Amino acid sequence: MIRLGVIGYGLRLSCLVKSVFRAAASDLRVVGIVDRDEQLARQRLDGADREAV
């Protein structure tokens, strides 16, 4: 499993994770985020990632 931590989880990066990164590695999980808008960053996460972050 690939565990990914990110700085800034805005629209651009969340779309990259959901499409490009997952296509390359289906077992990828976002496990840590640093973002000034915590609530919006959590909303952008996939269901499986919400439990890990």
mmCIF file of C-alpha atoms in Angstrom:
data_model
loop_
_atom_site.group_PDB
_atom_site.id
_atom_site.type_symbol
_atom_site.label_atom_id
_atom_site.label_comp_id
_atom_site.label_asym_id
_atom_site.label_seq_id
_atom_site.Cartn_x
_atom_site.Cartn_y
_atom_site.Cartn_z
ATOM 1 C CA MET A 1 0.000 0.000 0.000
ATOM 2 C CA ILE A 2 1.199 3.511 -0.808
ATOM 3 C CA ARG A 3 0.567 5.962 2.025
ATOM 4 C CA LEU A 4 0.507 9.594 0.871
ATOM 5 C CA GLY A 5 0.839 12.748 2.948
ATOM 6 C CA VAL A 6 0.180 16.104 1.278
ATOM 7 C CA ILE A 7 0.607 19.797 1.954
ATOM 8 C CA GLY A 8 -2.377 21.682 0.571
ATOM 9 C CA TYR A 9 -5.351 19.601 -0.572
ATOM 10 C CA GLY A 10 -7.160 21.967 -2.889
ATOM 11 C CA LEU A 11 -9.159 21.246 -5.997
ATOM 12 C CA ARG A 12 -6.149 20.559 -8.230
ATOM 13 C CA LEU A 13 -4.437 18.031 -5.969
ATOM 14 C CA SER A 14 -7.648 16.308 -4.905
ATOM 15 C CA CYS A 15 -8.542 15.744 -8.581
ATOM 16 C CA LEU A 16 -5.040 14.402 -9.286
ATOM 17 C CA VAL A 17 -5.301 11.948 -6.404
ATOM 18 C CA LYS A 18 -8.749 10.743 -7.462
ATOM 19 C CA SER A 19 -7.785 10.230 -11.104
ATOM 20 C CA VAL A 20 -4.103 10.058 -12.032
ATOM 21 C CA PHE A 21 -2.599 8.763 -8.776
ATOM 22 C CA ARG A 22 -5.309 6.115 -8.227
ATOM 23 C CA ALA A 23 -4.985 4.931 -11.822
ATOM 24 C CA ALA A 24 -1.252 4.415 -11.274
ATOM 25 C CA ALA A 25 -1.623 2.823 -7.826
ATOM 26 C CA SER A 26 -5.063 1.542 -6.858
ATOM 27 C CA ASP A 27 -3.870 0.808 -3.305
ATOM 28 C CA LEU A 28 -2.913 4.463 -2.649
ATOM 29 C CA ARG A 29 -4.291 5.969 0.566
ATOM 30 C CA VAL A 30 -4.102 9.584 1.710
ATOM 31 C CA VAL A 31 -3.070 9.331 5.360
ATOM 32 C CA GLY A 32 -2.087 12.897 6.209
ATOM 33 C CA ILE A 33 -3.014 16.393 5.070
ATOM 34 C CA VAL A 34 -1.861 19.847 6.082
ATOM 35 C CA ASP A 35 -4.306 22.448 4.783
ATOM 36 C CA ARG A 36 -5.550 25.748 6.173
ATOM 37 C CA ASP A 37 -9.169 24.745 5.469
ATOM 38 C CA GLU A 38 -9.493 21.423 7.302
ATOM 39 C CA GLN A 39 -13.226 21.043 6.747
ATOM 40 C CA LEU A 40 -13.044 21.519 2.968
ATOM 41 C CA ALA A 41 -10.008 19.234 2.680
ATOM 42 C CA ARG A 42 -11.905 16.480 4.536
ATOM 43 C CA GLN A 43 -14.907 16.914 2.211
ATOM 44 C CA ARG A 44 -12.670 16.364 -0.822
ATOM 45 C CA LEU A 45 -11.358 13.024 0.481
ATOM 46 C CA ASP A 46 -12.654 9.683 -0.749
ATOM 47 C CA GLY A 47 -14.528 7.589 1.809
ATOM 48 C CA ALA A 48 -11.675 5.169 2.542
ATOM 49 C CA ASP A 49 -9.246 8.044 3.036
ATOM 50 C CA ARG A 50 -11.541 9.911 5.448
ATOM 51 C CA GLU A 51 -11.097 7.163 8.023
ATOM 52 C CA ALA A 52 -7.288 7.224 7.713
ATOM 53 C CA VAL A 53 -6.766 10.996 8.007
#
